[in-house]
Amino acid sequence: MLSLVTTPQDLDDRFRETLAALPAVARRRDPADPVSDDAPLTGAQVLDLFDAQVTSRQLDLAGRWLRSFGEGFYTIGSAGHEGNAAVAAALRPTDPALLHYRSGAFYCVRAAQAVAGPASTADPESPKSVPQGSVPPGSVSPDPAQPTERSTDPERLDDPERSTDPEPTDLQPTGAEPPIGGFAPYADAARDVLRGMVASSQEPIAGGRHKVFGRADLAIVPTTSTIASHLPRAVGMGLAVERLRRLDSAGRRTGAGARVGSGSAAPWPPDAIVVCSFGDASVNHASATAAFNTAGWYDHAGLRIPVLFVCEDNGLGISVRSPEGWVEATLRARPGIRYFSADGADPVRTYEVAAEAAAWVRRNRRPAVLHLRTVRLMGHAGADAESAYRAPAELTEDLERDPVVATARLLVDAGVATGEELLARYDETGWQVRRLAEEVLGEPKLASAADVVSALAPRRPVRVARAVADAAAQASGPGAGARAEAFGGKPPELAGPMTLAQSINAALADGMLDHPQMAVFGEDVAAKGGVYGVTKGLRDRFGAARVFDTLLDETSVLGLGLGAGLAGMLPVPEIQYLAYLHNAEDQLRGEAATMQFFSRGAFRNPMVVRVAGLAYQEGFGGHFHNDNSVAVLRDVPGLVVAVPARPDDAAPMLRTCLASAAVDGSVCVFVEPIALYHTRDLYADGDGEWMAGYPEPGAWVAGHVPIGRARVYRVGSADDLTIITFGNGVRMSLRAAAALAEEGVGTRVVDLRWLAPLPVADIIRESSATGRVLVVDETRRSGGVGEGVIAALVDAGYVGAARRVAAVDSFVPLGPAARQVLVSAEAITDGARTLLAR
Ligand SMILES: Cc1ncc(C[n+]2csc(CCOP(=O)(O)OP(=O)(O)O)c2C)c(N)n1
């Protein structure tokens, strides 16, 4: 008897031994009959689940095999979690799913459902209906010699005669034998997974960028390896699915959010529910608790969020045990989330409970959690020697609860198949999986950096410009009436000079008019209109469904955006202060920015995140309201980072971000300098030079600001010095330039406007024009924007003089002490003089 099962060989041996030792079948059961009295699954359907589970198991074994000779790059498997096959069978293939990394069997079932077509989508949740086709008919048809139309004919399922059939055919010898080899329906899924393991560029979702479970046609959204980080997104998807369902019935223009299911803004059916799975250790993660809390909070408030959380509880997070009873206790205690539980080693019960939970969520549009008890076989991953932290008895105990063996036992006990037959299926599947593995390991990998980044963040500036032009045409043409009404008869272009805050407010309103799927949300944005009044009036104009307050949790604010974008909306979440982005930034970095990368654009989460930030709020806040670092954003691949300094830039830049999100699925962060929100003057009190009129729609095309284009202010001759800056630095630099002009020094002040991607061409052109560059960077000397600007110059071979003026590497202190660390007008002038003296 084996005691230390940590290798594929051991697991395989054990499986064979156990199946060989199963008792002989006394009487055959017709596979078309329920597998046991009152079971909601037929024998054939359980056999299908078995085949899916075996395929998943064989994939795990193949993963280790590929690794053993250096051709496989991923060994985290699903062994012990194959009970999730029954969860997949209990859902609809159109229910969007965000899956745990142990979802091999779920994935197999979902892929087979999709192949099986409409006949396979009979609702598994309808009471007493045999869930025909939740496993595919092709794979349930037994021996052709034994016709079993009942198992494949959906019409027969609801046949009232059926319930009056003479009792029971159970365990009667029918002579029907299950077919040998039920791998075919799962072959595509197996190939997908193997391609992921070998990093093949032909892998269908990430194209060799990662091993993920995902496919747009299966409504499986890829998740990252950051445990639980997909849960806030799942809640956002639930909220959006429900909102879009309601908006649809109110007649909504189709949107440009997700690309899936083109032709409709919502890629999933209106009654879809969102399913997301994760491990037991993950329930403790801040992202998970945020998601549970948000789902519960909205439920408490009466908002509908149809999400089914599935916690696959194997009792361990790598080597750390979940304390006995903790997972159940914590999941049961979540207000607003209904608790269901099942043993993953019992496929029938798992199916039954999962169907009940899914039906409950679907019917009530409310969140629930399915606590699925599983085991973990073969350790956490290939390199994990679990015998170092688990006793042999514990390993043996897990083996006793091997879900694939449990399904085999059920099938043999029920007389659906013999142990020998099941072993033959196991071997056939194993052989087929190996064959596929050999086939895909020779497939090409991503072979150039260009290939790798091609999926990262598409940029189609011409289309974006066209979208802005379309918006202008709409606003001045057919949409003019609605626009006039939205602005209370007085469009913003007639309102006279505006501040930065007013200009953003007006541009948000125009955005709402142009993008019916756009929603503005965040802490305090609705009733109050934002702590600085930037979203004032939007809720009254556009309604609480499109402008709403969220709970106080930045992870959830961004998670709502991630899910809403994926579901076809155009989310514009607000982060109240830059300092508070940091506790949630993985939602941008790990989730938002990677979605197109890991799905080759099949899924996308367009979003414009507005963040009030940067320093110079005189007399208020210290560090937390004056955070002057954007380093954490600048290196996120593909992320667009915009910083408008002036009102006349803010509106077109926001329009560009919205258009880019809609057209290319871009994730944009729009950092709004708080200190400039209400600034009116530039050079002297009362000059009103920092205000600007709002352009009428007819001027939007001419005033379009493409991503990555700077703005240049020429002061005096503009020949002596180039100041490169952004945000608050623009105003300070313009003032310094004016002072220098009085001394005869000509300056060009370059407002970067975009911190990512940096306007490199503009930087180089304007720097070369004077040969003297002063970078005025209100972010910190270390990791600040200035480093990027200087590096861009060096890379381009710039040979002139250059200096930096930057903030001290410090947090911003309270009160006047802030001036000690921030860039000042004097420092700019001093820096300029030093450069000019060279
Ligand atoms: C946020 C985060 N921290 C740490 C890790 C490293 N890690 C990968 S899996 C794992 C354990 C997860 O356990 P559980 O959620 O129970 O899932 P299981 O692997 O047991 O199925 C850890 C700590 C990670 N992937 N993400």
Tab-separated table of N, CA and C in Angstrom, residues 295-418:
chain	number	residue	atom	x	y	z
A	295	ALA	N	-20.524	42.477	-2.573
A	295	ALA	CA	-21.738	41.767	-3.011
A	295	ALA	C	-22.796	41.841	-1.909
A	296	GLY	N	-22.359	41.631	-0.670
A	296	GLY	CA	-23.294	41.665	0.452
A	296	GLY	C	-23.835	43.065	0.704
A	297	TRP	N	-22.959	44.036	0.558
A	297	TRP	CA	-23.347	45.437	0.798
A	297	TRP	C	-24.440	45.850	-0.186
A	298	TYR	N	-24.211	45.518	-1.462
A	298	TYR	CA	-25.220	45.873	-2.460
A	298	TYR	C	-26.506	45.094	-2.224
A	299	ASP	N	-26.352	43.839	-1.837
A	299	ASP	CA	-27.549	43.033	-1.584
A	299	ASP	C	-28.349	43.654	-0.446
A	300	HIS	N	-27.633	44.060	0.566
A	300	HIS	CA	-28.279	44.698	1.718
A	300	HIS	C	-29.019	45.968	1.284
A	301	ALA	N	-28.397	46.655	0.326
A	301	ALA	CA	-28.998	47.907	-0.150
A	301	ALA	C	-30.106	47.648	-1.171
A	302	GLY	N	-30.324	46.378	-1.499
A	302	GLY	CA	-31.423	46.053	-2.419
A	302	GLY	C	-31.012	45.990	-3.875
A	303	LEU	N	-29.702	46.082	-4.153
A	303	LEU	CA	-29.251	45.980	-5.537
A	303	LEU	C	-28.988	44.534	-5.906
A	304	ARG	N	-29.252	44.178	-7.126
A	304	ARG	CA	-29.144	42.789	-7.553
A	304	ARG	C	-27.753	42.486	-8.120
A	305	ILE	N	-27.122	41.466	-7.589
A	305	ILE	CA	-25.816	41.044	-8.113
A	305	ILE	C	-25.819	39.526	-8.263
A	306	PRO	N	-26.059	39.039	-9.478
A	306	PRO	CA	-26.142	37.593	-9.677
A	306	PRO	C	-24.769	36.926	-9.807
A	307	VAL	N	-24.121	36.696	-8.693
A	307	VAL	CA	-22.795	36.055	-8.709
A	307	VAL	C	-22.828	34.797	-7.871
A	308	LEU	N	-22.291	33.726	-8.439
A	308	LEU	CA	-22.111	32.501	-7.665
A	308	LEU	C	-20.617	32.344	-7.371
A	309	PHE	N	-20.262	32.515	-6.111
A	309	PHE	CA	-18.886	32.267	-5.680
A	309	PHE	C	-18.748	30.760	-5.451
A	310	VAL	N	-17.668	30.171	-5.912
A	310	VAL	CA	-17.441	28.748	-5.645
A	310	VAL	C	-16.099	28.604	-4.948
A	311	CYS	N	-16.143	28.215	-3.693
A	311	CYS	CA	-14.902	28.026	-2.942
A	311	CYS	C	-14.542	26.548	-2.962
A	312	GLU	N	-13.449	26.226	-3.632
A	312	GLU	CA	-13.004	24.838	-3.715
A	312	GLU	C	-12.022	24.604	-2.563
A	313	ASP	N	-12.519	23.929	-1.567
A	313	ASP	CA	-11.824	23.853	-0.283
A	313	ASP	C	-11.069	22.531	-0.138
A	314	ASN	N	-9.751	22.617	-0.364
A	314	ASN	CA	-8.935	21.411	-0.158
A	314	ASN	C	-8.204	21.474	1.179
A	315	GLY	N	-8.506	22.498	1.957
A	315	GLY	CA	-7.958	22.579	3.311
A	315	GLY	C	-6.582	23.191	3.408
A	316	LEU	N	-5.983	23.514	2.271
A	316	LEU	CA	-4.601	24.002	2.296
A	316	LEU	C	-4.399	25.176	1.356
A	317	GLY	N	-3.491	26.067	1.758
A	317	GLY	CA	-2.957	27.065	0.851
A	317	GLY	C	-1.468	26.783	0.782
A	318	ILE	N	-1.016	26.161	-0.266
A	318	ILE	CA	0.317	25.545	-0.371
A	318	ILE	C	0.538	24.668	0.876
A	319	SER	N	1.247	25.186	1.897
A	319	SER	CA	1.500	24.323	3.064
A	319	SER	C	0.704	24.743	4.293
A	320	VAL	N	-0.015	25.860	4.173
A	320	VAL	CA	-0.708	26.390	5.358
A	320	VAL	C	-2.148	25.883	5.398
A	321	ARG	N	-2.480	25.279	6.531
A	321	ARG	CA	-3.825	24.710	6.663
A	321	ARG	C	-4.872	25.771	6.965
A	322	SER	N	-6.045	25.589	6.413
A	322	SER	CA	-7.195	26.384	6.878
A	322	SER	C	-7.644	25.746	8.175
A	323	PRO	N	-7.734	26.527	9.247
A	323	PRO	CA	-8.150	25.919	10.514
A	323	PRO	C	-9.503	25.223	10.347
A	324	GLU	N	-9.608	24.069	10.991
A	324	GLU	CA	-10.825	23.266	10.892
A	324	GLU	C	-12.084	24.130	11.088
A	325	GLY	N	-12.978	24.094	10.152
A	325	GLY	CA	-14.251	24.806	10.291
A	325	GLY	C	-14.225	26.274	9.915
A	326	TRP	N	-13.010	26.819	9.698
A	326	TRP	CA	-12.905	28.259	9.439
A	326	TRP	C	-13.596	28.680	8.137
A	327	VAL	N	-13.362	27.886	7.093
A	327	VAL	CA	-13.883	28.294	5.780
A	327	VAL	C	-15.413	28.328	5.808
A	328	GLU	N	-15.975	27.292	6.388
A	328	GLU	CA	-17.440	27.275	6.486
A	328	GLU	C	-17.925	28.443	7.348
A	329	ALA	N	-17.246	28.630	8.482
A	329	ALA	CA	-17.683	29.693	9.388
A	329	ALA	C	-17.629	31.050	8.695
A	330	THR	N	-16.538	31.294	7.984
A	330	THR	CA	-16.405	32.629	7.377
A	330	THR	C	-17.353	32.798	6.194
A	331	LEU	N	-17.569	31.729	5.440
A	331	LEU	CA	-18.473	31.862	4.290
A	331	LEU	C	-19.929	31.966	4.727
A	332	ARG	N	-20.248	31.244	5.765
A	332	ARG	CA	-21.626	31.323	6.273
A	332	ARG	C	-21.943	32.694	6.864
A	333	ALA	N	-20.879	33.340	7.342
A	333	ALA	CA	-21.095	34.583	8.082
A	333	ALA	C	-21.187	35.814	7.184
A	334	ARG	N	-21.104	35.625	5.882
A	334	ARG	CA	-21.116	36.793	4.983
A	334	ARG	C	-22.528	37.328	4.817
A	335	PRO	N	-22.784	38.512	5.306
A	335	PRO	CA	-24.154	39.025	5.164
A	335	PRO	C	-24.517	39.205	3.693
A	336	GLY	N	-25.713	38.784	3.367
A	336	GLY	CA	-26.213	38.993	1.997
A	336	GLY	C	-25.788	37.927	1.018
A	337	ILE	N	-25.001	36.936	1.469
A	337	ILE	CA	-24.554	35.896	0.544
A	337	ILE	C	-25.076	34.551	1.034
A	338	ARG	N	-25.887	33.925	0.232
A	338	ARG	CA	-26.494	32.656	0.623
A	338	ARG	C	-25.466	31.536	0.544
A	339	TYR	N	-25.448	30.670	1.541
A	339	TYR	CA	-24.440	29.611	1.630
A	339	TYR	C	-24.997	28.266	1.169
A	340	PHE	N	-24.268	27.581	0.301
A	340	PHE	CA	-24.580	26.205	-0.104
A	340	PHE	C	-23.298	25.400	0.067
A	341	SER	N	-23.439	24.092	0.322
A	341	SER	CA	-22.212	23.304	0.401
A	341	SER	C	-22.438	21.910	-0.169
A	342	ALA	N	-21.346	21.358	-0.666
A	342	ALA	CA	-21.415	20.003	-1.234
A	342	ALA	C	-20.052	19.359	-1.138
A	343	ASP	N	-20.072	18.036	-1.220
A	343	ASP	CA	-18.832	17.276	-1.213
A	343	ASP	C	-18.426	17.020	-2.666
A	344	GLY	N	-17.290	17.554	-3.047
A	344	GLY	CA	-16.832	17.419	-4.427
A	344	GLY	C	-16.573	15.982	-4.840
A	345	ALA	N	-16.499	15.086	-3.879
A	345	ALA	CA	-16.291	13.673	-4.224
A	345	ALA	C	-17.625	12.975	-4.506
A	346	ASP	N	-18.705	13.694	-4.425
A	346	ASP	CA	-20.018	13.129	-4.733
A	346	ASP	C	-20.593	13.908	-5.920
A	347	PRO	N	-20.397	13.392	-7.132
A	347	PRO	CA	-20.755	14.186	-8.317
A	347	PRO	C	-22.252	14.474	-8.401
A	348	VAL	N	-23.054	13.529	-7.944
A	348	VAL	CA	-24.499	13.728	-8.058
A	348	VAL	C	-24.956	14.832	-7.111
A	349	ARG	N	-24.476	14.739	-5.893
A	349	ARG	CA	-24.858	15.747	-4.906
A	349	ARG	C	-24.280	17.123	-5.290
A	350	THR	N	-23.050	17.098	-5.776
A	350	THR	CA	-22.441	18.362	-6.198
A	350	THR	C	-23.277	18.994	-7.302
A	351	TYR	N	-23.668	18.155	-8.250
A	351	TYR	CA	-24.494	18.658	-9.345
A	351	TYR	C	-25.799	19.244	-8.811
A	352	GLU	N	-26.402	18.472	-7.920
A	352	GLU	CA	-27.705	18.859	-7.385
A	352	GLU	C	-27.617	20.217	-6.652
A	353	VAL	N	-26.617	20.305	-5.784
A	353	VAL	CA	-26.484	21.535	-4.985
A	353	VAL	C	-26.064	22.705	-5.879
A	354	ALA	N	-25.150	22.428	-6.805
A	354	ALA	CA	-24.707	23.510	-7.703
A	354	ALA	C	-25.879	24.006	-8.538
A	355	ALA	N	-26.712	23.080	-8.998
A	355	ALA	CA	-27.883	23.494	-9.797
A	355	ALA	C	-28.847	24.302	-8.935
A	356	GLU	N	-28.986	23.871	-7.703
A	356	GLU	CA	-29.884	24.599	-6.801
A	356	GLU	C	-29.342	26.019	-6.542
A	357	ALA	N	-28.035	26.075	-6.294
A	357	ALA	CA	-27.425	27.387	-6.017
A	357	ALA	C	-27.521	28.288	-7.249
A	358	ALA	N	-27.212	27.721	-8.418
A	358	ALA	CA	-27.263	28.519	-9.650
A	358	ALA	C	-28.689	28.999	-9.913
A	359	ALA	N	-29.642	28.128	-9.690
A	359	ALA	CA	-31.039	28.508	-9.925
A	359	ALA	C	-31.453	29.616	-8.966
A	360	TRP	N	-30.962	29.511	-7.746
A	360	TRP	CA	-31.308	30.532	-6.746
A	360	TRP	C	-30.745	31.890	-7.163
A	361	VAL	N	-29.474	31.865	-7.586
A	361	VAL	CA	-28.842	33.125	-8.007
A	361	VAL	C	-29.556	33.674	-9.244
A	362	ARG	N	-29.865	32.760	-10.170
A	362	ARG	CA	-30.473	33.215	-11.429
A	362	ARG	C	-31.874	33.804	-11.189
A	363	ARG	N	-32.601	33.114	-10.358
A	363	ARG	CA	-33.981	33.542	-10.113
A	363	ARG	C	-34.027	34.849	-9.313
A	364	ASN	N	-33.218	34.886	-8.269
A	364	ASN	CA	-33.296	36.043	-7.364
A	364	ASN	C	-32.339	37.163	-7.728
A	365	ARG	N	-31.402	36.880	-8.637
A	365	ARG	CA	-30.361	37.849	-9.020
A	365	ARG	C	-29.616	38.314	-7.767
A	366	ARG	N	-29.300	37.362	-6.915
A	366	ARG	CA	-28.607	37.689	-5.666
A	366	ARG	C	-27.395	36.775	-5.497
A	367	PRO	N	-26.415	37.192	-4.717
A	367	PRO	CA	-25.183	36.406	-4.612
A	367	PRO	C	-25.301	35.191	-3.699
A	368	ALA	N	-24.557	34.164	-4.036
A	368	ALA	CA	-24.501	32.955	-3.204
A	368	ALA	C	-23.100	32.393	-3.283
A	369	VAL	N	-22.777	31.577	-2.297
A	369	VAL	CA	-21.487	30.889	-2.340
A	369	VAL	C	-21.723	29.389	-2.254
A	370	LEU	N	-21.004	28.668	-3.103
A	370	LEU	CA	-21.025	27.207	-3.039
A	370	LEU	C	-19.690	26.761	-2.446
A	371	HIS	N	-19.773	26.162	-1.292
A	371	HIS	CA	-18.578	25.682	-0.601
A	371	HIS	C	-18.393	24.215	-1.006
A	372	LEU	N	-17.410	23.998	-1.850
A	372	LEU	CA	-17.214	22.659	-2.413
A	372	LEU	C	-16.011	22.002	-1.744
A	373	ARG	N	-16.253	20.926	-1.050
A	373	ARG	CA	-15.139	20.270	-0.364
A	373	ARG	C	-14.370	19.411	-1.360
A	374	THR	N	-13.064	19.624	-1.386
A	374	THR	CA	-12.213	18.887	-2.323
A	374	THR	C	-10.992	18.365	-1.567
A	375	VAL	N	-10.130	17.688	-2.285
A	375	VAL	CA	-8.828	17.330	-1.728
A	375	VAL	C	-7.767	17.804	-2.715
A	376	ARG	N	-6.536	17.795	-2.265
A	376	ARG	CA	-5.462	18.184	-3.178
A	376	ARG	C	-4.530	17.001	-3.349
A	377	LEU	N	-4.384	16.541	-4.562
A	377	LEU	CA	-3.521	15.389	-4.829
A	377	LEU	C	-2.293	15.845	-5.619
A	378	MET	N	-1.190	15.214	-5.371
A	378	MET	CA	0.094	15.538	-6.023
A	378	MET	C	0.663	16.890	-5.612
A	379	GLY	N	0.288	17.380	-4.452
A	379	GLY	CA	0.918	18.598	-3.951
A	379	GLY	C	0.402	19.852	-4.630
A	380	HIS	N	0.969	20.990	-4.213
A	380	HIS	CA	0.483	22.263	-4.766
A	380	HIS	C	0.828	22.395	-6.246
A	381	ALA	N	2.082	22.039	-6.572
A	381	ALA	CA	2.542	22.113	-7.960
A	381	ALA	C	3.669	21.108	-8.095
A	382	GLY	N	4.229	21.056	-9.288
A	382	GLY	CA	5.230	20.033	-9.574
A	382	GLY	C	6.377	19.964	-8.595
A	383	ALA	N	6.857	21.115	-8.157
A	383	ALA	CA	8.061	21.112	-7.330
A	383	ALA	C	7.756	21.000	-5.839
A	384	ASP	N	6.505	20.840	-5.508
A	384	ASP	CA	6.126	20.882	-4.096
A	384	ASP	C	6.219	19.489	-3.465
A	385	ALA	N	7.190	19.315	-2.571
A	385	ALA	CA	7.309	18.035	-1.857
A	385	ALA	C	6.415	18.118	-0.625
A	386	GLU	N	5.161	17.766	-0.805
A	386	GLU	CA	4.225	17.993	0.294
A	386	GLU	C	4.474	17.064	1.478
A	387	SER	N	5.243	16.010	1.254
A	387	SER	CA	5.529	15.123	2.380
A	387	SER	C	6.317	15.850	3.476
A	388	ALA	N	6.891	17.016	3.127
A	388	ALA	CA	7.637	17.788	4.130
A	388	ALA	C	6.705	18.422	5.161
A	389	TYR	N	5.468	18.615	4.819
A	389	TYR	CA	4.571	19.293	5.755
A	389	TYR	C	3.239	18.583	5.951
A	390	ARG	N	3.084	17.411	5.331
A	390	ARG	CA	1.845	16.650	5.541
A	390	ARG	C	2.204	15.220	5.954
A	391	ALA	N	1.483	14.718	6.922
A	391	ALA	CA	1.765	13.371	7.405
A	391	ALA	C	1.249	12.347	6.394
A	392	PRO	N	1.897	11.187	6.329
A	392	PRO	CA	1.451	10.144	5.382
A	392	PRO	C	-0.029	9.810	5.545
A	393	ALA	N	-0.489	9.789	6.791
A	393	ALA	CA	-1.889	9.414	7.009
A	393	ALA	C	-2.827	10.425	6.354
A	394	GLU	N	-2.407	11.669	6.385
A	394	GLU	CA	-3.238	12.729	5.793
A	394	GLU	C	-3.283	12.577	4.269
A	395	LEU	N	-2.137	12.222	3.722
A	395	LEU	CA	-2.089	12.041	2.267
A	395	LEU	C	-2.974	10.867	1.857
A	396	THR	N	-2.919	9.820	2.658
A	396	THR	CA	-3.738	8.650	2.360
A	396	THR	C	-5.225	9.001	2.472
A	397	GLU	N	-5.530	9.793	3.475
A	397	GLU	CA	-6.924	10.225	3.654
A	397	GLU	C	-7.432	10.984	2.421
A	398	ASP	N	-6.601	11.844	1.903
A	398	ASP	CA	-6.993	12.592	0.694
A	398	ASP	C	-7.231	11.632	-0.462
A	399	LEU	N	-6.339	10.663	-0.537
A	399	LEU	CA	-6.482	9.686	-1.633
A	399	LEU	C	-7.804	8.947	-1.564
A	400	GLU	N	-8.200	8.643	-0.334
A	400	GLU	CA	-9.467	7.928	-0.166
A	400	GLU	C	-10.619	8.753	-0.726
A	401	ARG	N	-10.399	10.066	-0.784
A	401	ARG	CA	-11.486	10.937	-1.241
A	401	ARG	C	-11.242	11.439	-2.671
A	402	ASP	N	-10.403	10.713	-3.394
A	402	ASP	CA	-10.145	11.079	-4.795
A	402	ASP	C	-11.474	11.132	-5.560
A	403	PRO	N	-11.844	12.301	-6.084
A	403	PRO	CA	-13.161	12.428	-6.721
A	403	PRO	C	-13.318	11.564	-7.973
A	404	VAL	N	-12.228	11.301	-8.662
A	404	VAL	CA	-12.357	10.492	-9.884
A	404	VAL	C	-12.649	9.046	-9.485
A	405	VAL	N	-11.992	8.596	-8.456
A	405	VAL	CA	-12.280	7.241	-7.954
A	405	VAL	C	-13.724	7.192	-7.449
A	406	ALA	N	-14.148	8.257	-6.780
A	406	ALA	CA	-15.510	8.271	-6.238
A	406	ALA	C	-16.540	8.164	-7.359
A	407	THR	N	-16.296	8.865	-8.451
A	407	THR	CA	-17.240	8.787	-9.578
A	407	THR	C	-17.212	7.385	-10.173
A	408	ALA	N	-16.026	6.791	-10.253
A	408	ALA	CA	-15.916	5.429	-10.784
A	408	ALA	C	-16.706	4.468	-9.896
A	409	ARG	N	-16.529	4.639	-8.613
A	409	ARG	CA	-17.219	3.758	-7.669
A	409	ARG	C	-18.741	3.865	-7.859
A	410	LEU	N	-19.193	5.087	-8.003
A	410	LEU	CA	-20.628	5.311	-8.192
A	410	LEU	C	-21.116	4.604	-9.453
A	411	LEU	N	-20.347	4.727	-10.518
A	411	LEU	CA	-20.760	4.119	-11.787
A	411	LEU	C	-20.784	2.601	-11.687
A	412	VAL	N	-19.810	2.051	-10.982
A	412	VAL	CA	-19.764	0.583	-10.842
A	412	VAL	C	-20.891	0.129	-9.915
A	413	ASP	N	-21.049	0.822	-8.794
A	413	ASP	CA	-22.133	0.468	-7.859
A	413	ASP	C	-23.488	0.510	-8.549
A	414	ALA	N	-23.633	1.494	-9.444
A	414	ALA	CA	-24.935	1.660	-10.100
A	414	ALA	C	-25.128	0.681	-11.245
A	415	GLY	N	-24.086	-0.009	-11.624
A	415	GLY	CA	-24.198	-0.955	-12.732
A	415	GLY	C	-24.112	-0.291	-14.090
A	416	VAL	N	-23.563	0.898	-14.125
A	416	VAL	CA	-23.427	1.589	-15.414
A	416	VAL	C	-22.182	1.104	-16.159
A	417	ALA	N	-21.152	0.782	-15.414
A	417	ALA	CA	-19.912	0.318	-16.045
A	417	ALA	C	-19.146	-0.547	-15.060
A	418	THR	N	-18.233	-1.326	-15.582
A	418	THR	CA	-17.378	-2.123	-14.699
A	418	THR	C	-16.086	-1.357	-14.457
